CSV table of C-alpha atoms in Angstrom, one decimal:
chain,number,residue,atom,x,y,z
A,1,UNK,CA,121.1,62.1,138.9
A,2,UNK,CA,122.9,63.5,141.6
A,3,UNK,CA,123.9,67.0,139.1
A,4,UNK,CA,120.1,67.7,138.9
A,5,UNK,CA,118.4,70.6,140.8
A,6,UNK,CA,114.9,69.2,139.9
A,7,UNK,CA,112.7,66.6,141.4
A,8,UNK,CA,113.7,62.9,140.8
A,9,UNK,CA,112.0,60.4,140.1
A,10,UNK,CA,112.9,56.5,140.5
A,11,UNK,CA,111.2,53.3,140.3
A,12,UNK,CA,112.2,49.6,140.2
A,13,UNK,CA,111.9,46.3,138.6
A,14,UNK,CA,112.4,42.9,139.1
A,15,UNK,CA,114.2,40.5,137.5
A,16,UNK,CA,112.3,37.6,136.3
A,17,UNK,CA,112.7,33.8,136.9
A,18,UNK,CA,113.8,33.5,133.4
A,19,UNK,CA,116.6,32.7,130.4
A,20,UNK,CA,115.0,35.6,128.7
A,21,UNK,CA,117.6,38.4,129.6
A,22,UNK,CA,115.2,40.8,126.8
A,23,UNK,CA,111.9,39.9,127.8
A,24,UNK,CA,113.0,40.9,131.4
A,25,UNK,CA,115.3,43.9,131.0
A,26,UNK,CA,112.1,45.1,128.3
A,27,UNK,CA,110.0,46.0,131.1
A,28,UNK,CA,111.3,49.1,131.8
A,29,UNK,CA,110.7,50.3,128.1
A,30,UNK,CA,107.8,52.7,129.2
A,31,UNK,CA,110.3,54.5,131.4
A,32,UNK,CA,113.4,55.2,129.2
A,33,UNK,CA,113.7,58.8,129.2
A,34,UNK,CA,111.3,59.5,131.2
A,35,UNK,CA,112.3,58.0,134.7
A,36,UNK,CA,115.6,59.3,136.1
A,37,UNK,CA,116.8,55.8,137.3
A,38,UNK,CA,115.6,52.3,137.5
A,39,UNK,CA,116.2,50.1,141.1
A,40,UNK,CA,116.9,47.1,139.6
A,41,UNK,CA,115.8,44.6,142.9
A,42,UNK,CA,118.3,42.1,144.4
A,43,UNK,CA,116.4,38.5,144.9
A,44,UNK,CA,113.7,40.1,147.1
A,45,UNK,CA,112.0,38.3,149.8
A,46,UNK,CA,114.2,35.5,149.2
A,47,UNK,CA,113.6,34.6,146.0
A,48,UNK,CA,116.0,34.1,143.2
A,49,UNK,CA,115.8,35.6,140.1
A,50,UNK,CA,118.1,36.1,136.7
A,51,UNK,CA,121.1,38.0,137.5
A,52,UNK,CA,119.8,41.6,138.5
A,53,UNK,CA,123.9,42.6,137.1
A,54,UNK,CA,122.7,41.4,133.8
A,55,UNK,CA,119.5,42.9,133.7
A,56,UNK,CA,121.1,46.3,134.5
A,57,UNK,CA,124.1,45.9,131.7
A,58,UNK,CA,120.7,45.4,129.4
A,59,UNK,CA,118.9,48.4,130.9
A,60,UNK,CA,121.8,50.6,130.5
A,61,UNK,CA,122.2,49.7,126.9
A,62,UNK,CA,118.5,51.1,126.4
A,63,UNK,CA,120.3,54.6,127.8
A,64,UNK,CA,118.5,54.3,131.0
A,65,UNK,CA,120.8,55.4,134.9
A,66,UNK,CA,120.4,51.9,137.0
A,67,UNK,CA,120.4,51.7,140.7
A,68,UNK,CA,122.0,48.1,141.4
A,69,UNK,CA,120.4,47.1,144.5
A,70,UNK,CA,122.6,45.0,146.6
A,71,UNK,CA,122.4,42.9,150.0
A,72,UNK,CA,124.9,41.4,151.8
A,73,UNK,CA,122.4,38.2,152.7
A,74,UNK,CA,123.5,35.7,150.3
A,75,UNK,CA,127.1,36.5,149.4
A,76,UNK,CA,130.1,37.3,151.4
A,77,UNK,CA,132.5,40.6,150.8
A,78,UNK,CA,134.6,38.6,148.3
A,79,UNK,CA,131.7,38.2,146.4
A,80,UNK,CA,130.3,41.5,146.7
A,81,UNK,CA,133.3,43.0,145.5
A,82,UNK,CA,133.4,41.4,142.1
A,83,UNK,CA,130.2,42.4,142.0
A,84,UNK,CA,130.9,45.9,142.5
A,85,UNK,CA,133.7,46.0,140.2
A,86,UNK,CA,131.5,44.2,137.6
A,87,UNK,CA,128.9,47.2,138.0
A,88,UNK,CA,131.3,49.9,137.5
A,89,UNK,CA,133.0,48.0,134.3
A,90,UNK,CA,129.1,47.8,132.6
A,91,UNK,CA,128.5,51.8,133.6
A,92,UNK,CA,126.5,51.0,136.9
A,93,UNK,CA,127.8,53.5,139.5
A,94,UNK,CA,124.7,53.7,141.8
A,95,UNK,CA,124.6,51.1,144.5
A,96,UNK,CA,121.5,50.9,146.8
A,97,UNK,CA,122.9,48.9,149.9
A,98,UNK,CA,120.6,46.5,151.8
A,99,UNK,CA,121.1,44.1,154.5
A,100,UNK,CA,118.2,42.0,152.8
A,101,UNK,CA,115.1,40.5,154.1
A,102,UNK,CA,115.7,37.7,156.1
A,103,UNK,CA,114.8,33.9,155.1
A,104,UNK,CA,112.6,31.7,157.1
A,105,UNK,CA,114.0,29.4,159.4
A,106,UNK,CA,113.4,26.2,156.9
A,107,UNK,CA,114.7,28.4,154.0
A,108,UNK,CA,118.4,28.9,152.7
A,109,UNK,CA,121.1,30.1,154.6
A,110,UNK,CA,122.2,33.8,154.7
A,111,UNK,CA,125.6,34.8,154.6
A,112,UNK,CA,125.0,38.1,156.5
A,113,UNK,CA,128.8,38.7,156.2
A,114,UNK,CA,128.3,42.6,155.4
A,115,UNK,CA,125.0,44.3,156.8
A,116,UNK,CA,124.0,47.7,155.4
A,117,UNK,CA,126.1,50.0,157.2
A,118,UNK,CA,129.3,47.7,155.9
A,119,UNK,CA,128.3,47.6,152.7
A,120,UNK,CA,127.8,51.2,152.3
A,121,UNK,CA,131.5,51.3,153.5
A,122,UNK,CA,132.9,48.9,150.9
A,123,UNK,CA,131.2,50.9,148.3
A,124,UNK,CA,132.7,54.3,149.5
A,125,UNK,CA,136.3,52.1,149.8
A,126,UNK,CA,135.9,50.9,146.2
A,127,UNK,CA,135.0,54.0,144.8
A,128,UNK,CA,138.0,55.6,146.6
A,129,UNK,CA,140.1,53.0,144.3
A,130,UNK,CA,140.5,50.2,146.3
A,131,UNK,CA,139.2,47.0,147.6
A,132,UNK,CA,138.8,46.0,151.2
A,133,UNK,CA,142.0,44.4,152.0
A,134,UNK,CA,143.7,47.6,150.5
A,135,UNK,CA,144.0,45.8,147.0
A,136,UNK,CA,144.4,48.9,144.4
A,137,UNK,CA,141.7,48.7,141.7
A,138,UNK,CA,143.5,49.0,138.3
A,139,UNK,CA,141.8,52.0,136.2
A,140,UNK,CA,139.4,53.0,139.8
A,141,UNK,CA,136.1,54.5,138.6
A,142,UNK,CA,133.4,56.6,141.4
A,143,UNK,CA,131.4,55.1,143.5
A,144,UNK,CA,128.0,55.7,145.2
A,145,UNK,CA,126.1,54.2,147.5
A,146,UNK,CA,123.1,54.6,149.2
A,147,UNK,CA,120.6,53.6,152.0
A,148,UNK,CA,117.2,52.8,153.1
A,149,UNK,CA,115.0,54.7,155.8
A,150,UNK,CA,111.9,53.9,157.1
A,151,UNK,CA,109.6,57.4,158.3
A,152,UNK,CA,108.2,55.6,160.5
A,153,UNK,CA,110.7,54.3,162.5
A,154,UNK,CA,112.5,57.9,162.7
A,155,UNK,CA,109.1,59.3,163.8
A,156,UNK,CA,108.9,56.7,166.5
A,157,UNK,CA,112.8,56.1,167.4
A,158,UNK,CA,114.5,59.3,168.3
A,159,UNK,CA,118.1,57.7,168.2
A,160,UNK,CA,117.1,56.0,164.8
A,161,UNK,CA,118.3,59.3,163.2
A,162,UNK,CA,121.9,58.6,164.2
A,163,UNK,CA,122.1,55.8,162.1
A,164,UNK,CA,121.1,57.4,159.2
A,165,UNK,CA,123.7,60.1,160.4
A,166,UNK,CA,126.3,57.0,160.3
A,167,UNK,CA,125.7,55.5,157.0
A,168,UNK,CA,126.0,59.2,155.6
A,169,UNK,CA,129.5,59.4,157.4
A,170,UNK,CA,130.2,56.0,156.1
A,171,UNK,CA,129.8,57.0,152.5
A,172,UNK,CA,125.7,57.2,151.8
A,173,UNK,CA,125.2,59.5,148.9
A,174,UNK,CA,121.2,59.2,148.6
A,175,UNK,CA,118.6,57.7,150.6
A,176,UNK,CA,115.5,56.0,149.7
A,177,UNK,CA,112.8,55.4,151.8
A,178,UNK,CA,110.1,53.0,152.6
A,179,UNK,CA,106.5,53.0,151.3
A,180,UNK,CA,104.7,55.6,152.7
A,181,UNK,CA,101.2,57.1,151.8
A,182,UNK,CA,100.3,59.8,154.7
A,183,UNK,CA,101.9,63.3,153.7
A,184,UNK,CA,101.6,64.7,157.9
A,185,UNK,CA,104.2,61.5,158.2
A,186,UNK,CA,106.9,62.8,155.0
A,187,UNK,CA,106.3,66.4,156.5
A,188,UNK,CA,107.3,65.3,159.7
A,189,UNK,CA,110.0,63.3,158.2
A,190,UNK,CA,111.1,66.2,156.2
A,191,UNK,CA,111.7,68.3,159.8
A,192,UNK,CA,113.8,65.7,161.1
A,193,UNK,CA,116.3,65.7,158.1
A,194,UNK,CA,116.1,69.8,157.6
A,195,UNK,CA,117.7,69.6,161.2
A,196,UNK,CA,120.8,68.1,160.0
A,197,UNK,CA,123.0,69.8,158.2
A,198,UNK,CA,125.4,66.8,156.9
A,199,UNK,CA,122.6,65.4,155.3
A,200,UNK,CA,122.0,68.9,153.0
A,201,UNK,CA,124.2,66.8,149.9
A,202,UNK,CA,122.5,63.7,150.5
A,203,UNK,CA,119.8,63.3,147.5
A,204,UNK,CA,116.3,62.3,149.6
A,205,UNK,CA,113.6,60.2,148.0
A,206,UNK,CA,110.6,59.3,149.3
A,207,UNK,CA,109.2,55.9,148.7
A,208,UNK,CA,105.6,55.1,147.7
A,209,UNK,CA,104.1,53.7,144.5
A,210,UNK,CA,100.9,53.2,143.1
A,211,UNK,CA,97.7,50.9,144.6
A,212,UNK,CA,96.2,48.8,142.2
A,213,UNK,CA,93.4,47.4,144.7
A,214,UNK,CA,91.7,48.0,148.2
A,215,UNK,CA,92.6,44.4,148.5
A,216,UNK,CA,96.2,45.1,148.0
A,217,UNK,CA,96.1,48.3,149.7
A,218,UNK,CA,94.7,46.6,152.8
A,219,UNK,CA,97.0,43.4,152.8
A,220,UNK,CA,99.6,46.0,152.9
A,221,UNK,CA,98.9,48.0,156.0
A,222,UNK,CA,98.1,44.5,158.0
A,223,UNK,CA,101.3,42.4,156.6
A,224,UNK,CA,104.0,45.4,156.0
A,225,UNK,CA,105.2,47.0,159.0
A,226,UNK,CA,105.3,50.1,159.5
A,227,UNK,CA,102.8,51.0,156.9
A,228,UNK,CA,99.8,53.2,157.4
A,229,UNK,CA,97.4,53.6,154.6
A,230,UNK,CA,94.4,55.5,155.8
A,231,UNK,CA,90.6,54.1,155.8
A,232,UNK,CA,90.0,57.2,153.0
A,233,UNK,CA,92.0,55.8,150.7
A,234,UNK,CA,90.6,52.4,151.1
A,235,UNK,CA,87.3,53.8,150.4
A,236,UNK,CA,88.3,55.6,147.3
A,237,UNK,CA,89.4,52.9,146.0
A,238,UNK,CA,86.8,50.5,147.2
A,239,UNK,CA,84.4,52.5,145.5
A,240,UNK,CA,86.5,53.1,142.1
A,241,UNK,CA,85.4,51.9,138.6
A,242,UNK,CA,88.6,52.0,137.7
A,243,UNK,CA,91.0,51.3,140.9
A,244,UNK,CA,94.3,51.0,139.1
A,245,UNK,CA,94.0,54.5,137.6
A,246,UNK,CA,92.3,55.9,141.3
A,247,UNK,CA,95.3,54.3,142.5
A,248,UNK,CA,97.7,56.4,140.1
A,249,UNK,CA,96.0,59.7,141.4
A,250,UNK,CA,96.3,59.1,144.6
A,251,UNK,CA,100.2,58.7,144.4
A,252,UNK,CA,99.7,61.9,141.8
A,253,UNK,CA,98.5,63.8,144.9
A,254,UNK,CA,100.6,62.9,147.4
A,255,UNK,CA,104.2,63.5,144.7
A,256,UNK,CA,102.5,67.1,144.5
A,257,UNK,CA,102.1,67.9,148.1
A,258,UNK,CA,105.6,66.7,148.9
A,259,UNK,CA,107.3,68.2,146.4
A,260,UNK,CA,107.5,71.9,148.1
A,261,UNK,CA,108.7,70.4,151.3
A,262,UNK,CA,112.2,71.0,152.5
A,263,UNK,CA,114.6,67.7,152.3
A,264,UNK,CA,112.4,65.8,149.9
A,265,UNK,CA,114.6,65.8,146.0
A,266,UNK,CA,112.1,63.4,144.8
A,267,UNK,CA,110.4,60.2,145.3
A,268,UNK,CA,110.9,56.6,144.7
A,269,UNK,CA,108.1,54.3,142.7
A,270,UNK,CA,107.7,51.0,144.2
A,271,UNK,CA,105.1,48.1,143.5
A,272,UNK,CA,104.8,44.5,141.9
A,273,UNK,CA,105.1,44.6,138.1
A,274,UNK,CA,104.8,48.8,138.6
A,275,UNK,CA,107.1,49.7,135.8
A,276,UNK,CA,104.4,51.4,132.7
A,277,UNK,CA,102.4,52.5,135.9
A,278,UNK,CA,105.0,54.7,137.1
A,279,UNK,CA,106.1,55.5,133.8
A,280,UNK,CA,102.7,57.1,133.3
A,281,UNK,CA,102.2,59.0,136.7
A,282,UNK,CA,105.9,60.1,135.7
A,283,UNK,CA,105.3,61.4,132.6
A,284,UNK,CA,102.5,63.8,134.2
A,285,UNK,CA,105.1,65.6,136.2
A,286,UNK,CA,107.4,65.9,133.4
């Protein structure tokens, strides 16, 4: 992934609450050799899940790259470091590094031991051949991390670009953004980063995904902050036969505009159960 020249594409799945380690490492089927890497999601919005290590030892077997997302919410660094040594030993050298969303106040307890920023920097140690307390790692394989971004908040937040600036310094290898469906926002975006030099080897990816609904569509720009999807895509989709495939051309449109624009190496396919969805808007670039 991080040898290619071309535009990258990623997407994600999530773990099931199952026993069934095929059923849920099969989803990703429709994307072997097609998709450059799989996110394979870390108990999101507080929910567990079967092992999302497992399911990426599976999904490599199929011959497909994994990103093993990762939060430091529920386990502290003890933890996190088996778990990183655990990835490397099944082939998993991509680590997207989250501080996790946060449970509700009657839910379980986080750990919060590690945020993002301190992940990033255990994965960069680890990957240097050792663990945190200076422990050397017998038969040290590379490491890398990478970080989230929100466009929006860089738009808004003129200092929030120094903390991408940090987790690059602190070992961030690739970012990958939140959802984002308004092109004037990822060209915008796009200036920003072409403005910083150190970020020129950092492998950009812009995250959006495909709509299945104007009813999803809107519960997203009213419940997810800092997402704006416009009243025109709404309305196209309102007014589909066929709103799953609309929904699939309009992420088709967007990928092509931003594909020319400086700082962008590719995108990042997100969505509940998105996996054949992505693997066919995918497959038209390809």
């Amino acid at each position: 992934m991080f040898q290619s020249n071309g535009f990258l594409f990623t997407t994600e799945t999530t773990p099931a609450v199952t026993t069934d380690l095929a059923e849920s490492a099969g989803r990703i089927d429709s994307l072997v050799g097609i998709a450059d890497a799989v996110n394979v999601t870390d108990s999101p919005n507080c929910k567990s899940s079967l092992s999302s290590l497992l399911v990426s030892s599976e999904i490599r077997k199929k011959g497909l790259d994994v990103i093993l997302q990762l939060t430091g919410r529920d386990i502290n660094r003890i933890a996190l470091e088996s778990e990183l040594l655990g990835a490397l030993s099944i082939d998993v050298n991509k680590v997207l590094c989250l501080s996790g969303d946060q449970p509700p106040e009657d839910g379980p307890r986080p750990v919060n031991e590690l945020n993002s920023a301190g992940l990033i920097e255990l994965c960069h140690q680890i990957g240097q051949g050792f663990l945190a307390d200076r422990v050397e790692i017998k038969n040290p394989l590379p490491l890398f991390p990478g970080a989230a971004d929100d466009l929006y908040e860089q738009l808004s937040k003129p200092d929030s670009i120094e903390k991408l600036l940090l987790k690059k310094k602190q070992g961030a290898m690739f970012v990958q953004t939140q959802f984002c469906f308004d092109f004037e926002v990822i060209q915008k975006y796009s200036e920003i980063l072409d403005a910083h030099r150190s970020l020129d080897d950092c492998k950009i990816l812009i995250g959006m995904g495909p709509l299945k609904s104007a009813k999803q569509a809107d519960w997203m720009r009213k419940n997810l902050w800092g997402i704006n999807i416009a009243d025109e895509i709404l309305s196209r989709l309102e007014l589909s036969d066929k709103p799953e495939e609309t929904g699939e051309n309009i992420c088709r449109e967007l990928i092509e505009k931003v594909m020319d624009l400086p700082r962008v190496d590719g995108v990042h396919l997100m969505g509940p159960s998105c996996e054949e969805r992505s693997a066919r808007i995918i497959s038209s670039f390809r």
